[in-house]
Short mmCIF file of C-alpha atoms in Angstrom, two decimals:
data_model
loop_
_atom_site.label_atom_id
_atom_site.label_comp_id
_atom_site.label_asym_id
_atom_site.label_seq_id
_atom_site.Cartn_x
_atom_site.Cartn_y
_atom_site.Cartn_z
CA UNK O 4 249.78 53.04 214.42
CA UNK O 5 248.99 56.77 214.30
CA UNK O 6 250.81 58.72 217.06
CA UNK O 7 248.32 60.52 219.32
CA UNK O 8 248.92 64.10 218.30
CA UNK O 9 245.67 65.92 219.00
CA UNK O 10 245.30 64.37 222.45
CA UNK O 11 248.49 66.09 223.56
CA UNK O 12 247.92 69.80 223.77
CA UNK O 13 251.15 71.85 223.66
CA UNK O 14 251.96 73.30 227.04
CA UNK O 15 253.00 76.91 227.42
CA UNK O 16 256.74 76.75 226.82
CA UNK O 17 257.22 79.75 229.10
CA UNK O 18 255.23 78.33 232.01
CA UNK O 19 256.59 78.86 235.49
CA UNK O 20 256.74 75.10 236.02
CA UNK O 21 259.11 74.68 233.09
CA UNK O 22 262.10 72.69 234.46
CA UNK O 23 264.57 74.77 232.45
CA UNK O 24 263.24 78.04 233.84
CA UNK O 25 263.26 76.58 237.36
CA UNK O 26 266.84 75.40 236.84
CA UNK O 27 267.91 78.86 235.72
CA UNK O 28 266.36 80.21 238.93
CA UNK O 29 268.84 78.06 240.89
CA UNK O 30 271.73 79.90 239.26
CA UNK O 31 270.05 83.29 238.83
CA UNK O 32 273.14 85.28 239.85
CA UNK O 33 275.29 83.30 237.42
CA UNK O 34 272.65 83.78 234.71
CA UNK O 35 273.01 87.55 235.01
CA UNK O 36 276.80 87.24 234.80
CA UNK O 37 276.47 84.96 231.77
CA UNK O 38 274.29 87.42 229.85
CA UNK O 39 276.62 90.31 230.69
CA UNK O 40 279.66 88.30 229.57
CA UNK O 41 277.90 87.24 226.37
CA UNK O 42 277.15 90.88 225.56
CA UNK O 43 280.82 91.73 226.16
CA UNK O 44 281.92 88.87 223.89
CA UNK O 45 279.68 90.15 221.10
CA UNK O 46 280.88 93.74 221.41
CA UNK O 47 284.06 93.32 219.26
CA UNK O 48 281.84 91.91 216.50
CA UNK O 49 279.41 94.84 216.53
CA UNK O 50 280.62 96.30 213.17
CA UNK O 51 280.00 92.94 211.49
CA UNK O 52 276.68 91.88 213.00
CA UNK O 53 273.13 92.99 212.31
CA UNK O 54 270.07 92.93 214.53
CA UNK O 55 269.33 89.49 213.12
CA UNK O 56 272.44 87.94 214.68
CA UNK O 57 271.68 89.56 218.03
CA UNK O 58 268.15 88.19 217.77
CA UNK O 59 269.62 84.72 217.18
CA UNK O 60 271.51 84.99 220.48
CA UNK O 61 268.40 86.17 222.32
CA UNK O 62 266.28 83.18 221.26
CA UNK O 63 266.19 79.80 222.93
CA UNK O 64 266.48 78.57 226.49
CA UNK O 65 270.30 78.42 226.57
CA UNK O 66 270.29 74.80 227.72
CA UNK O 67 273.99 74.22 227.04
CA UNK O 68 275.23 77.14 229.18
CA UNK O 69 272.69 76.14 231.81
CA UNK O 70 274.10 72.61 231.97
CA UNK O 71 277.61 73.98 232.49
CA UNK O 72 276.52 76.31 235.28
CA UNK O 73 274.46 73.61 237.00
CA UNK O 74 277.35 71.14 236.84
CA UNK O 75 279.75 73.74 238.22
CA UNK O 76 277.34 74.67 241.02
CA UNK O 77 276.69 71.03 241.89
CA UNK O 78 280.31 70.44 242.85
CA UNK O 79 280.96 73.61 244.80
CA UNK O 80 282.16 72.86 248.31
CA UNK O 81 279.53 73.17 251.03
CA UNK O 82 281.22 76.26 252.42
CA UNK O 83 281.19 77.94 249.01
CA UNK O 84 277.60 77.20 248.04
CA UNK O 85 276.76 80.89 247.81
CA UNK O 86 280.13 82.02 246.47
CA UNK O 87 280.19 83.16 242.83
CA UNK O 88 281.45 80.67 240.28
CA UNK O 89 284.89 81.43 238.84
CA UNK O 90 284.98 83.73 235.82
CA UNK O 91 286.29 80.91 233.65
CA UNK O 92 283.05 78.98 234.26
CA UNK O 93 281.01 81.94 233.05
CA UNK O 94 283.24 82.33 230.01
CA UNK O 95 282.96 78.61 229.32
CA UNK O 96 279.18 79.02 229.22
CA UNK O 97 279.53 81.95 226.81
CA UNK O 98 281.88 79.92 224.62
CA UNK O 99 279.40 77.05 224.41
CA UNK O 100 276.54 79.35 223.39
CA UNK O 101 278.68 80.91 220.67
CA UNK O 102 279.67 77.48 219.38
CA UNK O 103 276.00 76.52 219.29
CA UNK O 104 275.00 79.65 217.37
CA UNK O 105 277.83 79.04 214.90
CA UNK O 106 276.47 75.56 214.19
CA UNK O 107 272.95 76.97 213.67
CA UNK O 108 274.24 79.48 211.12
CA UNK O 109 276.22 76.83 209.26
CA UNK O 110 273.31 74.35 209.37
CA UNK O 111 271.08 76.91 207.67
CA UNK O 112 273.73 77.53 205.01
CA UNK O 113 274.02 73.83 204.22
CA UNK O 114 270.24 73.35 204.25
CA UNK O 115 269.67 76.54 202.21
CA UNK O 116 267.09 77.44 204.86
CA UNK O 117 265.66 80.96 204.44
CA UNK O 118 263.96 80.80 207.84
CA UNK O 119 264.71 79.56 211.34
CA UNK O 120 261.73 79.27 213.68
CA UNK O 121 259.72 81.52 211.40
CA UNK O 122 262.33 84.31 211.34
CA UNK O 123 264.81 85.01 208.56
CA UNK O 124 268.00 82.98 208.92
CA UNK O 125 271.39 84.65 208.54
CA UNK O 126 271.90 83.02 205.15
CA UNK O 127 268.38 83.97 204.10
CA UNK O 128 268.92 87.62 204.99
CA UNK O 129 272.59 88.17 204.17
CA UNK O 130 273.45 85.54 201.59
CA UNK O 131 275.85 82.59 201.64
CA UNK O 132 279.14 84.51 201.64
CA UNK O 133 278.30 86.70 204.62
CA UNK O 134 276.64 83.84 206.50
CA UNK O 135 279.79 81.72 206.18
CA UNK O 136 281.93 84.55 207.49
CA UNK O 137 279.56 85.40 210.35
CA UNK O 138 279.35 81.72 211.34
CA UNK O 139 283.14 81.40 211.26
CA UNK O 140 283.41 84.53 213.36
CA UNK O 141 281.28 82.90 216.07
CA UNK O 142 283.47 79.77 216.07
CA UNK O 143 286.66 81.80 216.46
CA UNK O 144 285.26 84.13 219.11
CA UNK O 145 283.94 81.13 221.05
CA UNK O 146 287.49 79.80 221.39
CA UNK O 147 288.98 83.22 222.11
CA UNK O 148 286.69 84.08 225.02
CA UNK O 149 287.43 80.80 226.78
CA UNK O 150 291.16 80.62 226.00
CA UNK O 151 291.73 84.09 227.46
CA UNK O 152 290.99 82.75 230.93
CA UNK O 153 293.41 79.83 230.88
CA UNK O 154 295.44 79.75 234.09
CA UNK O 155 296.58 76.16 234.57
CA UNK O 156 297.50 73.05 232.62
CA UNK O 157 294.09 71.65 233.54
CA UNK O 158 292.46 74.71 231.98
CA UNK O 159 294.53 74.22 228.85
CA UNK O 160 293.27 70.65 228.64
CA UNK O 161 289.72 72.02 228.62
CA UNK O 162 290.58 74.39 225.76
CA UNK O 163 291.89 71.40 223.81
CA UNK O 164 288.65 69.61 224.62
CA UNK O 165 286.65 72.52 223.18
CA UNK O 166 288.74 72.35 220.01
CA UNK O 167 288.16 68.59 219.80
CA UNK O 168 284.43 69.15 220.06
CA UNK O 169 284.57 71.78 217.31
CA UNK O 170 286.33 69.20 215.14
CA UNK O 171 283.65 66.64 215.98
CA UNK O 172 280.85 69.05 215.09
CA UNK O 173 282.30 69.60 211.63
CA UNK O 174 282.91 65.88 211.10
CA UNK O 175 279.33 65.14 212.11
CA UNK O 176 278.02 67.54 209.47
CA UNK O 177 280.14 65.86 206.80
CA UNK O 178 279.17 62.37 207.96
CA UNK O 179 275.47 63.26 207.82
CA UNK O 180 275.67 64.31 204.22
CA UNK O 181 278.06 61.67 202.89
CA UNK O 182 276.16 58.52 203.90
CA UNK O 183 275.17 56.07 201.17
CA UNK O 184 271.38 56.06 201.47
CA UNK O 185 271.22 52.65 199.77
CA UNK O 186 272.74 50.98 202.84
CA UNK O 187 270.72 48.65 205.07
CA UNK O 188 268.27 50.04 207.61
CA UNK O 189 270.49 48.77 210.42
CA UNK O 190 273.48 50.62 209.00
CA UNK O 191 271.46 53.81 208.51
CA UNK O 192 270.12 53.69 212.06
CA UNK O 193 273.60 53.20 213.53
CA UNK O 194 274.87 56.02 211.35
CA UNK O 195 272.10 58.29 212.61
CA UNK O 196 273.17 57.77 216.23
CA UNK O 197 276.82 58.34 215.32
CA UNK O 198 275.96 61.64 213.65
CA UNK O 199 273.63 62.68 216.51
CA UNK O 200 276.48 62.09 218.94
CA UNK O 201 279.01 64.07 216.90
CA UNK O 202 276.68 66.93 215.96
CA UNK O 203 274.60 67.40 219.10
CA UNK O 204 275.51 65.20 222.05
CA UNK O 205 279.18 66.19 222.20
CA UNK O 206 278.25 69.79 222.97
CA UNK O 207 275.91 68.72 225.79
CA UNK O 208 278.62 66.43 227.18
CA UNK O 209 281.21 69.20 226.90
CA UNK O 210 279.01 71.59 228.87
CA UNK O 211 278.67 69.16 231.75
CA UNK O 212 282.32 68.11 231.67
CA UNK O 213 283.69 71.65 231.73
CA UNK O 214 281.35 72.70 234.53
CA UNK O 215 282.27 69.73 236.69
CA UNK O 216 286.00 70.03 235.99
CA UNK O 217 286.13 73.74 236.83
CA UNK O 218 284.55 73.07 240.23
CA UNK O 219 287.02 70.37 241.21
CA UNK O 220 284.88 67.28 240.67
CA UNK O 221 286.62 63.91 240.77
CA UNK O 222 287.39 62.02 237.56
CA UNK O 223 284.51 59.66 238.28
CA UNK O 224 282.12 62.57 238.76
CA UNK O 225 283.35 64.28 235.59
CA UNK O 226 282.82 61.07 233.59
CA UNK O 227 279.32 60.70 235.02
CA UNK O 228 278.36 64.26 234.11
CA UNK O 229 279.89 63.96 230.65
CA UNK O 230 277.94 60.78 229.94
CA UNK O 231 274.79 62.42 231.30
CA UNK O 232 275.26 65.19 228.76
CA UNK O 233 275.91 62.78 225.89
CA UNK O 234 272.74 60.77 226.58
CA UNK O 235 270.75 63.95 227.09
CA UNK O 236 272.02 65.30 223.77
CA UNK O 237 270.98 62.14 221.91
CA UNK O 238 267.50 62.37 223.42
CA UNK O 239 267.34 66.06 222.50
CA UNK O 240 268.25 65.39 218.86
CA UNK O 241 265.78 62.54 218.46
CA UNK O 242 262.97 64.67 219.87
CA UNK O 243 263.85 67.57 217.58
CA UNK O 244 263.40 65.14 214.69
CA UNK O 245 260.10 63.90 216.14
CA UNK O 246 258.87 67.45 216.68
CA UNK O 247 259.54 68.25 213.02
CA UNK O 248 256.47 66.07 212.37
CA UNK O 249 254.36 66.54 215.49
CA UNK O 250 255.05 69.98 216.84
CA UNK O 251 257.21 72.04 214.45
CA UNK O 252 257.30 75.13 216.66
CA UNK O 253 259.25 73.13 219.27
CA UNK O 254 261.98 72.30 216.75
CA UNK O 255 263.59 74.42 214.06
CA UNK O 256 260.20 75.28 212.60
CA UNK O 257 260.67 73.15 209.47
CA UNK O 258 257.83 71.62 207.51
CA UNK O 259 257.81 67.80 207.79
CA UNK O 260 258.53 67.57 204.06
CA UNK O 261 261.81 69.48 204.40
CA UNK O 262 263.88 66.56 205.69
CA UNK O 263 262.31 64.25 203.13
CA UNK O 264 263.03 66.65 200.27
CA UNK O 265 266.63 66.91 201.46
CA UNK O 266 266.76 63.13 201.95
CA UNK O 267 267.88 63.73 205.53
CA UNK O 268 267.69 60.37 207.30
CA UNK O 269 266.29 61.18 210.72
CA UNK O 270 265.32 58.41 213.14
CA UNK O 271 261.53 58.72 212.60
CA UNK O 272 262.07 58.46 208.84
CA UNK O 273 264.44 55.49 209.13
CA UNK O 274 261.98 53.71 211.40
CA UNK O 275 259.14 54.38 208.95
CA UNK O 276 261.23 53.13 206.02
CA UNK O 277 261.84 49.86 207.85
CA UNK O 278 258.13 49.44 208.58
CA UNK O 279 256.87 50.43 205.12
CA UNK O 280 259.41 48.50 203.06
CA UNK O 281 261.58 49.16 200.02
CA UNK O 282 258.70 49.54 197.56
CA UNK O 283 257.00 52.37 199.44
CA UNK O 284 257.17 55.88 198.02
CA UNK O 285 258.89 57.22 201.16
CA UNK O 286 261.69 54.67 200.96
CA UNK O 287 262.16 55.20 197.23
CA UNK O 288 262.44 58.96 197.72
CA UNK O 289 264.90 58.64 200.61
CA UNK O 290 267.09 56.15 198.73
CA UNK O 291 267.23 58.36 195.64
CA UNK O 292 265.07 56.23 193.35
CA UNK O 293 262.88 59.30 192.76
CA UNK O 294 265.18 62.02 191.47
CA UNK O 295 262.93 65.07 191.87
CA UNK O 296 259.79 64.23 193.84
CA UNK O 297 256.79 66.50 193.34
CA UNK O 298 255.41 68.43 196.33
CA UNK O 299 252.42 66.07 196.43
CA UNK O 300 254.76 63.08 196.70
CA UNK O 301 256.68 64.74 199.53
CA UNK O 302 253.41 65.42 201.32
CA UNK O 303 252.31 61.79 200.94
CA UNK O 304 255.68 60.61 202.26
CA UNK O 305 255.43 62.90 205.29
CA UNK O 306 251.92 61.66 206.04
CA UNK O 307 253.20 58.09 205.76
CA UNK O 308 255.80 58.79 208.44
CA UNK O 309 253.14 60.30 210.70
CA UNK O 310 250.84 57.30 210.28
CA UNK O 311 253.62 54.78 210.86
CA UNK O 312 255.09 53.50 214.11
CA UNK O 313 258.27 55.43 213.31
CA UNK O 314 257.51 58.44 215.49
CA UNK O 315 256.49 56.39 218.51
CA UNK O 316 259.57 54.18 218.21
CA UNK O 317 261.79 57.26 217.95
CA UNK O 318 260.12 58.74 221.03
CA UNK O 319 260.80 55.54 222.94
CA UNK O 320 264.47 55.66 221.90
CA UNK O 321 264.67 59.25 223.15
CA UNK O 322 263.01 58.22 226.40
CA UNK O 323 265.59 55.44 226.90
CA UNK O 324 268.45 57.90 226.48
CA UNK O 325 266.81 60.38 228.84
CA UNK O 326 266.47 57.67 231.48
CA UNK O 327 270.10 56.63 230.92
CA UNK O 328 271.09 60.27 231.40
CA UNK O 329 269.26 60.43 234.73
CA UNK O 330 270.87 57.15 235.79
CA UNK O 331 274.30 58.73 235.31
CA UNK O 332 273.51 61.09 238.17
CA UNK O 333 272.97 58.31 240.70
CA UNK O 334 275.65 58.40 243.37
CA UNK O 335 276.19 62.15 243.08
CA UNK O 336 275.32 64.53 245.91
CA UNK O 337 271.56 64.96 246.35
CA UNK O 338 271.48 68.69 245.80
CA UNK O 339 269.01 70.99 244.02
CA UNK O 340 271.31 71.14 240.99
CA UNK O 341 271.28 67.38 240.59
CA UNK O 342 267.50 67.29 240.85
CA UNK O 343 267.32 70.05 238.24
CA UNK O 344 269.48 67.99 235.88
CA UNK O 345 267.16 65.02 236.39
CA UNK O 346 264.12 67.18 235.60
CA UNK O 347 265.77 68.53 232.46
CA UNK O 348 266.24 64.97 231.20
CA UNK O 349 262.47 64.43 231.37
CA UNK O 350 261.74 67.87 229.95
CA UNK O 351 263.90 67.30 226.87
CA UNK O 352 261.71 64.35 225.88
CA UNK O 353 258.28 65.70 226.79
CA UNK O 354 258.72 69.45 226.16
CA UNK O 355 255.74 70.85 224.34
CA UNK O 356 253.32 68.14 225.50
CA UNK O 357 251.02 68.10 228.51
CA UNK O 358 251.74 64.38 229.00
CA UNK O 359 254.09 61.76 227.50
CA UNK O 360 253.56 61.16 223.78
CA UNK O 361 252.88 57.46 224.37
CA UNK O 362 250.36 56.54 227.02
CA UNK O 363 251.85 54.45 229.79
CA UNK O 364 255.42 55.64 229.25
CA UNK O 365 257.18 56.63 232.48
CA UNK O 366 257.19 60.37 233.12
#
């Protein structure tokens, strides 16, 4: 089955109805504090950064910091609804964004990617050695800016949690690249979800957990928000992999052939391999039977993924995780922040499309 691409016109990603923009409007005062604190956190690095790194921080919708600030705002006491969030919540949001940027820089190093979203990557512009150092600098500064605001044992536990997530991010990168591509489809699919959790979902979960914890949420509420973030992160990663084929400007801006050339086993590719069988050119390339595929072979393999059911099945998996994320919010206070989190779960799956990718899927 060919996924219906042309029927789904990309929506303006900056539209006023964008759920992420509307969610930021709920925490507009905190958004201003976040950007000011981020600028302050970058100031000590000024001698070591170029305009390119500052541009990297300016891009994107800052979903991870937004999740933290929404979670923190959701659990503010009724009498403190308009009171500013504690400084440590703002610095937690800054820390998360710096961790995220560090992972982007390191991803581009590992992928030898000269561009990110059509703009020179740090490794493309400054070389491997400087990119490694700049990426490491972001990791270290991310921990520093949060740890400086530790006041209590509970705060210290959150710092340890940030360190644990940093460990998980690195392990996820190693796991992704060390898998035996000759394993069964079932094994490869399970491995994909494990890596997606360790590389992407943990940071979403961390954002929600820190925000809830810093506002005095109960253990049950913290667990619910953390699980919301984990499911949201899985959905986000799957859709990034889908968008690599359907709508590259909504993902990292890679050509569909890039993951195939790198033998990166994303969910759409794994699904297509299962459908097309072991003898198909795509499967042979991904399993290493074709040592150095020609560009024409990579193009044929990418087209095979697009014509298969793999993209639609991946979309449906993302949709399931988005719905599970929204379900985690049931039982929490019915406040604007909760409704914003629910809207973000839908947005993560259908961003860039005027309607769901598959007709009849719940919006």
